[in-house]
Amino acid sequence: MANWEELPQVILELIVRRLAMEDFLAVRQVCTSWRTAAAKETYNAKSKTPWLMIYTYNQIAKFANPSTGRIYPVQLPGCPGRSLSPPAWILVSKRLSEYRLVNPFSHISIELPTLEKLHQFHHIHLIALSSSPSLSRSYSVMISYGLSPRFAFLRSGEDAWTVVNLAKPLHRCSVLQLIYYNGLFVALDAHLVGMHCYIDGDPYLIECSGSLLVAWKIWDEKYGGSVKEIRVFKVDLEKKNEEEFKSFGNVSLFFNGNSSFSVEFNAESCLPRIKPNRVYYPDYKDKSDEEL
């Protein structure tokens, strides 16, 4: 039998690129050469079943695979963890104002500049990426920070944040979500959403088939904090209006902490237990998917 440890590195990387996430994690535990191949981030998360980060505590994150229902713990190089869009990247911190982007599966880590020169409050509330650092070397990071929300951005390769000058100050703690959409970073302000700003709801901004959606996960406090309903609206930024969605056809939505994304099904899609026209989210007290 051939010695699997002596497989050429290029062959190992080709194998890793085609693995499901469970197998990808297992490969990292085999030997040094296999772990090196997996750490090169040849894994393309877009072509695999989405994973949802459901829990972080004491530098441990737990990820759920909706296709299998299995949960996997992953060690983080800092805490707490916050998932991002695009998926597969999270934000961690080791101490106040020191943050880094981490891919928890490949263990690739990108250190971010400190926030000390930005404002007296050095805490990131929300963060968004223009693209995954795994797929592009040219990307931007946008953050919302401070009690009276401010914004700053960072381009890949830069060593300092650039502050965004707003036309007028925002209200205290009013920024609810942040996303990169159609070449722009878009923020959801609690004072602009009007009748759809539910006190007992969590909003998510989602890019779906070229459209911008705002989804509300509304809690029912009478039944132990379970999810009562989910309402989704299509937003037109130019016309400044919105339209409620009742069905997504061959698309499903995924909510995951600060991360939210959509998956479009086609003839080549093969995601066991994942169905179109669904909303999937991690929840201990409710079922993990809801049909619209």
mmCIF file of C-alpha atoms in Angstrom:
data_model
loop_
_atom_site.group_PDB
_atom_site.id
_atom_site.type_symbol
_atom_site.label_atom_id
_atom_site.label_comp_id
_atom_site.label_asym_id
_atom_site.label_seq_id
_atom_site.Cartn_x
_atom_site.Cartn_y
_atom_site.Cartn_z
ATOM 1 C CA MET A 1 0.000 0.000 0.000
ATOM 2 C CA ALA A 2 1.283 3.492 -0.836
ATOM 3 C CA ASN A 3 2.357 5.807 1.951
ATOM 4 C CA TRP A 4 -0.361 8.474 2.106
ATOM 5 C CA GLU A 5 1.973 10.842 3.963
ATOM 6 C CA GLU A 6 4.197 10.991 0.886
ATOM 7 C CA LEU A 7 1.499 12.148 -1.529
ATOM 8 C CA PRO A 8 2.700 15.219 -3.496
ATOM 9 C CA GLN A 9 1.489 18.465 -1.932
ATOM 10 C CA VAL A 10 -0.300 19.525 -5.113
ATOM 11 C CA ILE A 11 -2.322 16.286 -5.057
ATOM 12 C CA LEU A 12 -3.241 16.802 -1.402
ATOM 13 C CA GLU A 13 -4.461 20.321 -2.160
ATOM 14 C CA LEU A 14 -6.603 19.064 -5.015
ATOM 15 C CA ILE A 15 -8.144 16.496 -2.664
ATOM 16 C CA VAL A 16 -8.754 19.054 0.094
ATOM 17 C CA ARG A 17 -10.465 21.389 -2.360
ATOM 18 C CA ARG A 18 -13.186 18.785 -2.977
ATOM 19 C CA LEU A 19 -13.860 17.643 0.582
ATOM 20 C CA ALA A 20 -16.951 18.202 2.665
ATOM 21 C CA MET A 21 -16.283 20.221 5.806
ATOM 22 C CA GLU A 22 -16.356 17.180 8.107
ATOM 23 C CA ASP A 23 -13.677 15.500 6.004
ATOM 24 C CA PHE A 24 -11.728 18.762 5.769
ATOM 25 C CA LEU A 25 -11.529 18.937 9.584
ATOM 26 C CA ALA A 26 -10.551 15.259 9.779
ATOM 27 C CA VAL A 27 -7.720 15.731 7.246
ATOM 28 C CA ARG A 28 -6.116 18.330 9.512
ATOM 29 C CA GLN A 29 -5.717 15.695 12.220
ATOM 30 C CA VAL A 30 -3.929 13.058 10.098
ATOM 31 C CA CYS A 31 -0.346 14.302 9.858
ATOM 32 C CA THR A 32 1.785 17.399 9.324
ATOM 33 C CA SER A 33 1.749 17.274 5.526
ATOM 34 C CA TRP A 34 -2.035 16.881 5.376
ATOM 35 C CA ARG A 35 -2.541 19.669 7.901
ATOM 36 C CA THR A 36 -0.285 21.920 5.813
ATOM 37 C CA ALA A 37 -2.344 21.238 2.701
ATOM 38 C CA ALA A 38 -5.591 22.041 4.532
ATOM 39 C CA ALA A 39 -4.117 25.204 6.063
ATOM 40 C CA LYS A 40 -3.509 26.698 2.619
ATOM 41 C CA GLU A 41 -7.216 27.530 2.474
ATOM 42 C CA THR A 42 -7.928 25.771 -0.789
ATOM 43 C CA TYR A 43 -11.361 24.958 0.596
ATOM 44 C CA ASN A 44 -14.130 26.748 -1.308
ATOM 45 C CA ALA A 45 -16.981 27.263 1.148
ATOM 46 C CA LYS A 46 -19.338 28.510 -1.581
ATOM 47 C CA SER A 47 -19.607 25.066 -3.124
ATOM 48 C CA LYS A 48 -20.315 23.223 0.123
ATOM 49 C CA THR A 49 -23.135 23.041 2.665
ATOM 50 C CA PRO A 50 -23.294 26.259 4.751
ATOM 51 C CA TRP A 51 -22.260 25.965 8.377
ATOM 52 C CA LEU A 52 -23.715 28.071 11.180
ATOM 53 C CA MET A 53 -21.787 29.168 14.268
ATOM 54 C CA ILE A 54 -24.220 28.617 17.136
ATOM 55 C CA TYR A 55 -22.178 29.221 20.285
ATOM 56 C CA THR A 56 -18.932 30.707 21.581
ATOM 57 C CA TYR A 57 -17.506 30.507 25.088
ATOM 58 C CA ASN A 58 -13.992 30.544 26.517
ATOM 59 C CA GLN A 59 -12.320 30.505 23.066
ATOM 60 C CA ILE A 60 -14.431 27.585 21.846
ATOM 61 C CA ALA A 61 -16.892 27.991 18.968
ATOM 62 C CA LYS A 62 -19.489 25.381 18.057
ATOM 63 C CA PHE A 63 -20.550 25.010 14.437
ATOM 64 C CA ALA A 64 -23.697 23.248 13.222
ATOM 65 C CA ASN A 65 -24.040 21.547 9.849
ATOM 66 C CA PRO A 66 -27.717 21.885 8.797
ATOM 67 C CA SER A 67 -27.347 18.989 6.343
ATOM 68 C CA THR A 68 -26.328 16.453 8.980
ATOM 69 C CA GLY A 69 -27.458 18.067 12.229
ATOM 70 C CA ARG A 70 -24.001 17.447 13.722
ATOM 71 C CA ILE A 71 -22.194 20.021 15.868
ATOM 72 C CA TYR A 72 -18.424 20.517 15.893
ATOM 73 C CA PRO A 73 -16.332 22.453 18.466
ATOM 74 C CA VAL A 74 -13.419 24.532 17.140
ATOM 75 C CA GLN A 75 -10.693 26.255 19.162
ATOM 76 C CA LEU A 76 -10.428 30.032 18.592
ATOM 77 C CA PRO A 77 -7.289 32.213 19.039
ATOM 78 C CA GLY A 78 -9.253 34.734 21.101
ATOM 79 C CA CYS A 79 -12.766 35.514 22.297
ATOM 80 C CA PRO A 80 -15.569 36.211 21.872
ATOM 81 C CA GLY A 81 -16.195 35.032 18.333
ATOM 82 C CA ARG A 82 -18.486 36.840 15.913
ATOM 83 C CA SER A 83 -19.379 35.363 12.552
ATOM 84 C CA LEU A 84 -19.164 37.473 9.402
ATOM 85 C CA SER A 85 -20.513 37.740 5.891
ATOM 86 C CA PRO A 86 -19.139 36.325 3.617
ATOM 87 C CA PRO A 87 -19.288 33.086 5.646
ATOM 88 C CA ALA A 88 -16.276 31.155 6.959
ATOM 89 C CA TRP A 89 -14.650 34.152 8.704
ATOM 90 C CA ILE A 90 -15.126 35.356 12.266
ATOM 91 C CA LEU A 91 -13.922 38.298 14.355
ATOM 92 C CA VAL A 92 -12.059 37.595 17.605
ATOM 93 C CA SER A 93 -10.242 39.775 20.144
ATOM 94 C CA LYS A 94 -7.535 39.027 22.691
ATOM 95 C CA ARG A 95 -7.774 42.304 24.559
ATOM 96 C CA LEU A 96 -9.529 45.672 24.342
ATOM 97 C CA SER A 97 -9.173 47.315 20.906
ATOM 98 C CA GLU A 98 -7.071 44.441 19.464
ATOM 99 C CA TYR A 99 -8.914 42.375 16.865
ATOM 100 C CA ARG A 100 -8.189 39.855 14.135
ATOM 101 C CA LEU A 101 -10.087 38.042 11.391
ATOM 102 C CA VAL A 102 -9.855 34.262 11.641
ATOM 103 C CA ASN A 103 -10.882 31.373 9.456
ATOM 104 C CA PRO A 104 -11.620 28.777 12.173
ATOM 105 C CA PHE A 105 -11.177 25.808 9.835
ATOM 106 C CA SER A 106 -7.931 26.699 8.073
ATOM 107 C CA HIS A 107 -6.591 28.655 11.102
ATOM 108 C CA ILE A 108 -5.551 31.535 8.823
ATOM 109 C CA SER A 109 -5.476 34.755 10.867
ATOM 110 C CA ILE A 110 -5.399 38.397 9.737
ATOM 111 C CA GLU A 111 -4.475 40.978 12.367
ATOM 112 C CA LEU A 112 -6.404 44.258 12.225
ATOM 113 C CA PRO A 113 -4.936 47.650 13.241
ATOM 114 C CA THR A 114 -5.763 48.737 16.792
ATOM 115 C CA LEU A 115 -8.623 51.177 17.355
ATOM 116 C CA GLU A 116 -6.836 53.444 19.819
ATOM 117 C CA LYS A 117 -6.533 56.370 17.397
ATOM 118 C CA LEU A 118 -10.161 56.299 16.317
ATOM 119 C CA HIS A 119 -12.218 57.198 19.374
ATOM 120 C CA GLN A 120 -12.262 57.025 23.148
ATOM 121 C CA PHE A 121 -14.375 53.883 22.907
ATOM 122 C CA HIS A 122 -12.375 51.048 21.362
ATOM 123 C CA HIS A 123 -15.053 48.440 20.710
ATOM 124 C CA ILE A 124 -16.258 47.091 17.363
ATOM 125 C CA HIS A 125 -20.036 46.685 17.287
ATOM 126 C CA LEU A 126 -20.472 45.501 13.701
ATOM 127 C CA ILE A 127 -18.111 44.483 10.913
ATOM 128 C CA ALA A 128 -18.502 43.607 7.230
ATOM 129 C CA LEU A 129 -16.182 42.372 4.478
ATOM 130 C CA SER A 130 -16.375 43.287 0.796
ATOM 131 C CA SER A 131 -15.216 39.764 -0.100
ATOM 132 C CA SER A 132 -13.695 36.729 1.537
ATOM 133 C CA PRO A 133 -9.910 37.010 2.117
ATOM 134 C CA SER A 134 -9.812 33.337 1.138
ATOM 135 C CA LEU A 135 -10.972 34.117 -2.388
ATOM 136 C CA SER A 136 -9.452 37.548 -3.032
ATOM 137 C CA ARG A 137 -6.331 39.423 -1.932
ATOM 138 C CA SER A 138 -8.110 42.717 -2.560
ATOM 139 C CA TYR A 139 -10.844 43.302 0.004
ATOM 140 C CA SER A 140 -12.102 45.992 2.379
ATOM 141 C CA VAL A 141 -13.260 45.862 5.990
ATOM 142 C CA MET A 142 -15.904 48.244 7.360
ATOM 143 C CA ILE A 143 -16.630 48.601 11.089
ATOM 144 C CA SER A 144 -19.163 50.378 13.276
ATOM 145 C CA TYR A 145 -17.713 51.416 16.645
ATOM 146 C CA GLY A 146 -18.364 53.725 19.630
ATOM 147 C CA LEU A 147 -21.534 54.433 21.636
ATOM 148 C CA SER A 148 -22.629 57.110 19.161
ATOM 149 C CA PRO A 149 -21.995 54.965 16.094
ATOM 150 C CA ARG A 150 -19.112 55.870 13.857
ATOM 151 C CA PHE A 151 -17.696 54.070 10.853
ATOM 152 C CA ALA A 152 -14.168 53.345 9.659
ATOM 153 C CA PHE A 153 -12.811 51.204 6.843
ATOM 154 C CA LEU A 154 -9.596 49.388 6.024
ATOM 155 C CA ARG A 155 -8.336 48.149 2.668
ATOM 156 C CA SER A 156 -6.235 44.982 2.507
ATOM 157 C CA GLY A 157 -2.546 45.863 2.869
ATOM 158 C CA GLU A 158 -3.171 49.089 4.827
ATOM 159 C CA ASP A 159 -1.997 49.491 8.421
ATOM 160 C CA ALA A 160 -4.463 52.145 9.676
ATOM 161 C CA TRP A 161 -8.214 52.726 9.719
ATOM 162 C CA THR A 162 -9.814 55.518 7.691
ATOM 163 C CA VAL A 163 -12.683 57.275 9.479
ATOM 164 C CA VAL A 164 -15.911 57.884 7.529
ATOM 165 C CA ASN A 165 -17.232 61.437 7.905
ATOM 166 C CA LEU A 166 -21.034 61.313 8.194
ATOM 167 C CA ALA A 167 -23.304 64.146 7.112
ATOM 168 C CA LYS A 168 -24.915 64.089 10.563
ATOM 169 C CA PRO A 169 -24.289 62.073 13.749
ATOM 170 C CA LEU A 170 -26.236 58.877 14.337
ATOM 171 C CA HIS A 171 -28.270 58.188 17.455
ATOM 172 C CA ARG A 172 -26.743 56.202 20.299
ATOM 173 C CA CYS A 173 -26.502 52.467 19.545
ATOM 174 C CA SER A 174 -28.761 52.819 16.494
ATOM 175 C CA VAL A 175 -26.838 50.770 13.894
ATOM 176 C CA LEU A 176 -28.438 47.306 13.764
ATOM 177 C CA GLN A 177 -26.716 45.626 10.795
ATOM 178 C CA LEU A 178 -23.890 46.193 8.323
ATOM 179 C CA ILE A 179 -23.355 44.499 4.946
ATOM 180 C CA TYR A 180 -21.502 44.877 1.653
ATOM 181 C CA TYR A 181 -23.979 45.087 -1.212
ATOM 182 C CA ASN A 182 -23.607 46.049 -4.879
ATOM 183 C CA GLY A 183 -20.219 47.749 -4.389
ATOM 184 C CA LEU A 184 -21.277 49.640 -1.255
ATOM 185 C CA PHE A 185 -21.304 49.095 2.499
ATOM 186 C CA VAL A 186 -24.896 49.449 3.718
ATOM 187 C CA ALA A 187 -25.955 49.953 7.354
ATOM 188 C CA LEU A 188 -29.400 49.486 8.891
ATOM 189 C CA ASP A 189 -30.326 52.377 11.229
ATOM 190 C CA ALA A 190 -32.981 51.668 13.872
ATOM 191 C CA HIS A 191 -34.430 55.161 13.466
ATOM 192 C CA LEU A 192 -35.058 54.714 9.730
ATOM 193 C CA VAL A 193 -36.862 51.379 9.620
ATOM 194 C CA GLY A 194 -40.121 52.798 10.996
ATOM 195 C CA MET A 195 -42.948 50.345 11.593
ATOM 196 C CA HIS A 196 -40.697 47.323 10.931
ATOM 197 C CA CYS A 197 -38.383 48.079 13.861
ATOM 198 C CA TYR A 198 -39.745 45.422 16.201
ATOM 199 C CA ILE A 199 -38.702 45.747 19.821
ATOM 200 C CA ASP A 200 -38.530 41.956 20.219
ATOM 201 C CA GLY A 201 -36.925 41.227 16.853
ATOM 202 C CA ASP A 202 -33.472 40.750 15.347
ATOM 203 C CA PRO A 203 -32.816 42.198 11.864
ATOM 204 C CA TYR A 204 -30.530 40.802 9.162
ATOM 205 C CA LEU A 205 -29.331 42.406 5.925
ATOM 206 C CA ILE A 206 -28.952 39.849 3.125
ATOM 207 C CA GLU A 207 -27.824 40.000 -0.484
ATOM 208 C CA CYS A 208 -30.041 37.632 -2.447
ATOM 209 C CA SER A 209 -29.903 37.143 -6.228
ATOM 210 C CA GLY A 210 -28.795 40.740 -6.726
ATOM 211 C CA SER A 211 -31.406 42.211 -4.366
ATOM 212 C CA LEU A 212 -31.029 43.638 -0.862
ATOM 213 C CA LEU A 213 -33.273 42.059 1.766
ATOM 214 C CA VAL A 214 -34.062 42.987 5.364
ATOM 215 C CA ALA A 215 -35.224 39.977 7.365
ATOM 216 C CA TRP A 216 -36.728 40.230 10.843
ATOM 217 C CA LYS A 217 -36.593 37.277 13.246
ATOM 218 C CA ILE A 218 -39.329 38.164 15.746
ATOM 219 C CA TRP A 219 -39.266 36.586 19.208
ATOM 220 C CA ASP A 220 -42.270 35.424 21.193
ATOM 221 C CA GLU A 221 -41.502 36.167 24.830
ATOM 222 C CA LYS A 222 -44.698 34.406 25.966
ATOM 223 C CA TYR A 223 -43.256 31.039 24.925
ATOM 224 C CA GLY A 224 -39.775 31.085 26.397
ATOM 225 C CA GLY A 225 -38.138 33.271 23.768
ATOM 226 C CA SER A 226 -38.955 31.057 20.768
ATOM 227 C CA VAL A 227 -39.164 32.502 17.259
ATOM 228 C CA LYS A 228 -42.720 33.682 16.567
ATOM 229 C CA GLU A 229 -42.359 34.674 12.926
ATOM 230 C CA ILE A 230 -39.922 35.787 10.249
ATOM 231 C CA ARG A 231 -40.746 38.666 7.917
ATOM 232 C CA VAL A 232 -38.573 39.525 4.928
ATOM 233 C CA PHE A 233 -38.608 42.737 2.896
ATOM 234 C CA LYS A 234 -36.967 43.587 -0.425
ATOM 235 C CA VAL A 235 -35.399 47.053 -0.246
ATOM 236 C CA ASP A 236 -34.837 49.414 -3.179
ATOM 237 C CA LEU A 237 -32.156 51.896 -2.114
ATOM 238 C CA GLU A 238 -32.696 54.203 -5.097
ATOM 239 C CA LYS A 239 -36.489 54.413 -4.798
ATOM 240 C CA LYS A 240 -36.309 54.270 -0.986
ATOM 241 C CA ASN A 241 -39.125 51.769 -0.651
ATOM 242 C CA GLU A 242 -39.621 48.162 0.385
ATOM 243 C CA GLU A 243 -41.802 45.215 -0.518
ATOM 244 C CA GLU A 244 -42.538 42.227 1.690
ATOM 245 C CA PHE A 245 -41.534 38.802 0.373
ATOM 246 C CA LYS A 246 -43.848 35.831 0.820
ATOM 247 C CA SER A 247 -41.869 33.213 -1.094
ATOM 248 C CA PHE A 248 -38.293 32.825 -2.372
ATOM 249 C CA GLY A 249 -38.791 30.021 -4.858
ATOM 250 C CA ASN A 250 -35.449 28.207 -5.241
ATOM 251 C CA VAL A 251 -33.558 30.346 -2.668
ATOM 252 C CA SER A 252 -33.034 29.793 1.063
ATOM 253 C CA LEU A 253 -31.740 32.244 3.673
ATOM 254 C CA PHE A 254 -29.286 31.570 6.505
ATOM 255 C CA PHE A 255 -28.967 33.651 9.698
ATOM 256 C CA ASN A 256 -25.952 33.258 11.937
ATOM 257 C CA GLY A 257 -25.224 35.924 14.543
ATOM 258 C CA ASN A 258 -23.737 38.869 12.634
ATOM 259 C CA SER A 259 -23.625 36.788 9.449
ATOM 260 C CA SER A 260 -26.461 36.347 6.966
ATOM 261 C CA PHE A 261 -26.409 34.961 3.451
ATOM 262 C CA SER A 262 -28.514 33.244 0.796
ATOM 263 C CA VAL A 263 -28.113 30.021 -1.176
ATOM 264 C CA GLU A 264 -29.665 29.552 -4.601
ATOM 265 C CA PHE A 265 -30.560 26.002 -5.626
ATOM 266 C CA ASN A 266 -30.100 24.735 -9.168
ATOM 267 C CA ALA A 267 -29.896 21.423 -11.033
ATOM 268 C CA GLU A 268 -26.388 20.803 -9.675
ATOM 269 C CA SER A 269 -27.243 21.536 -6.027
ATOM 270 C CA CYS A 270 -26.853 18.600 -3.660
ATOM 271 C CA LEU A 271 -27.380 19.681 -0.053
ATOM 272 C CA PRO A 272 -28.911 16.878 2.048
ATOM 273 C CA ARG A 273 -31.728 18.066 4.335
ATOM 274 C CA ILE A 274 -31.394 21.634 2.973
ATOM 275 C CA LYS A 275 -34.473 22.722 1.031
ATOM 276 C CA PRO A 276 -35.293 25.801 -1.050
ATOM 277 C CA ASN A 277 -37.746 28.459 0.173
ATOM 278 C CA ARG A 278 -36.575 28.083 3.779
ATOM 279 C CA VAL A 279 -34.957 30.212 6.467
ATOM 280 C CA TYR A 280 -32.265 28.446 8.525
ATOM 281 C CA TYR A 281 -30.919 29.732 11.808
ATOM 282 C CA PRO A 282 -29.273 28.291 14.957
ATOM 283 C CA ASP A 283 -31.700 28.124 17.830
ATOM 284 C CA TYR A 284 -31.767 25.886 20.897
ATOM 285 C CA LYS A 285 -35.441 26.358 21.690
ATOM 286 C CA ASP A 286 -36.910 26.139 18.220
ATOM 287 C CA LYS A 287 -36.459 24.045 15.111
ATOM 288 C CA SER A 288 -33.512 25.012 12.921
ATOM 289 C CA ASP A 289 -35.438 25.886 9.773
ATOM 290 C CA GLU A 290 -38.683 27.615 8.920
ATOM 291 C CA GLU A 291 -40.614 27.614 5.680
ATOM 292 C CA LEU A 292 -41.697 31.026 4.417
#
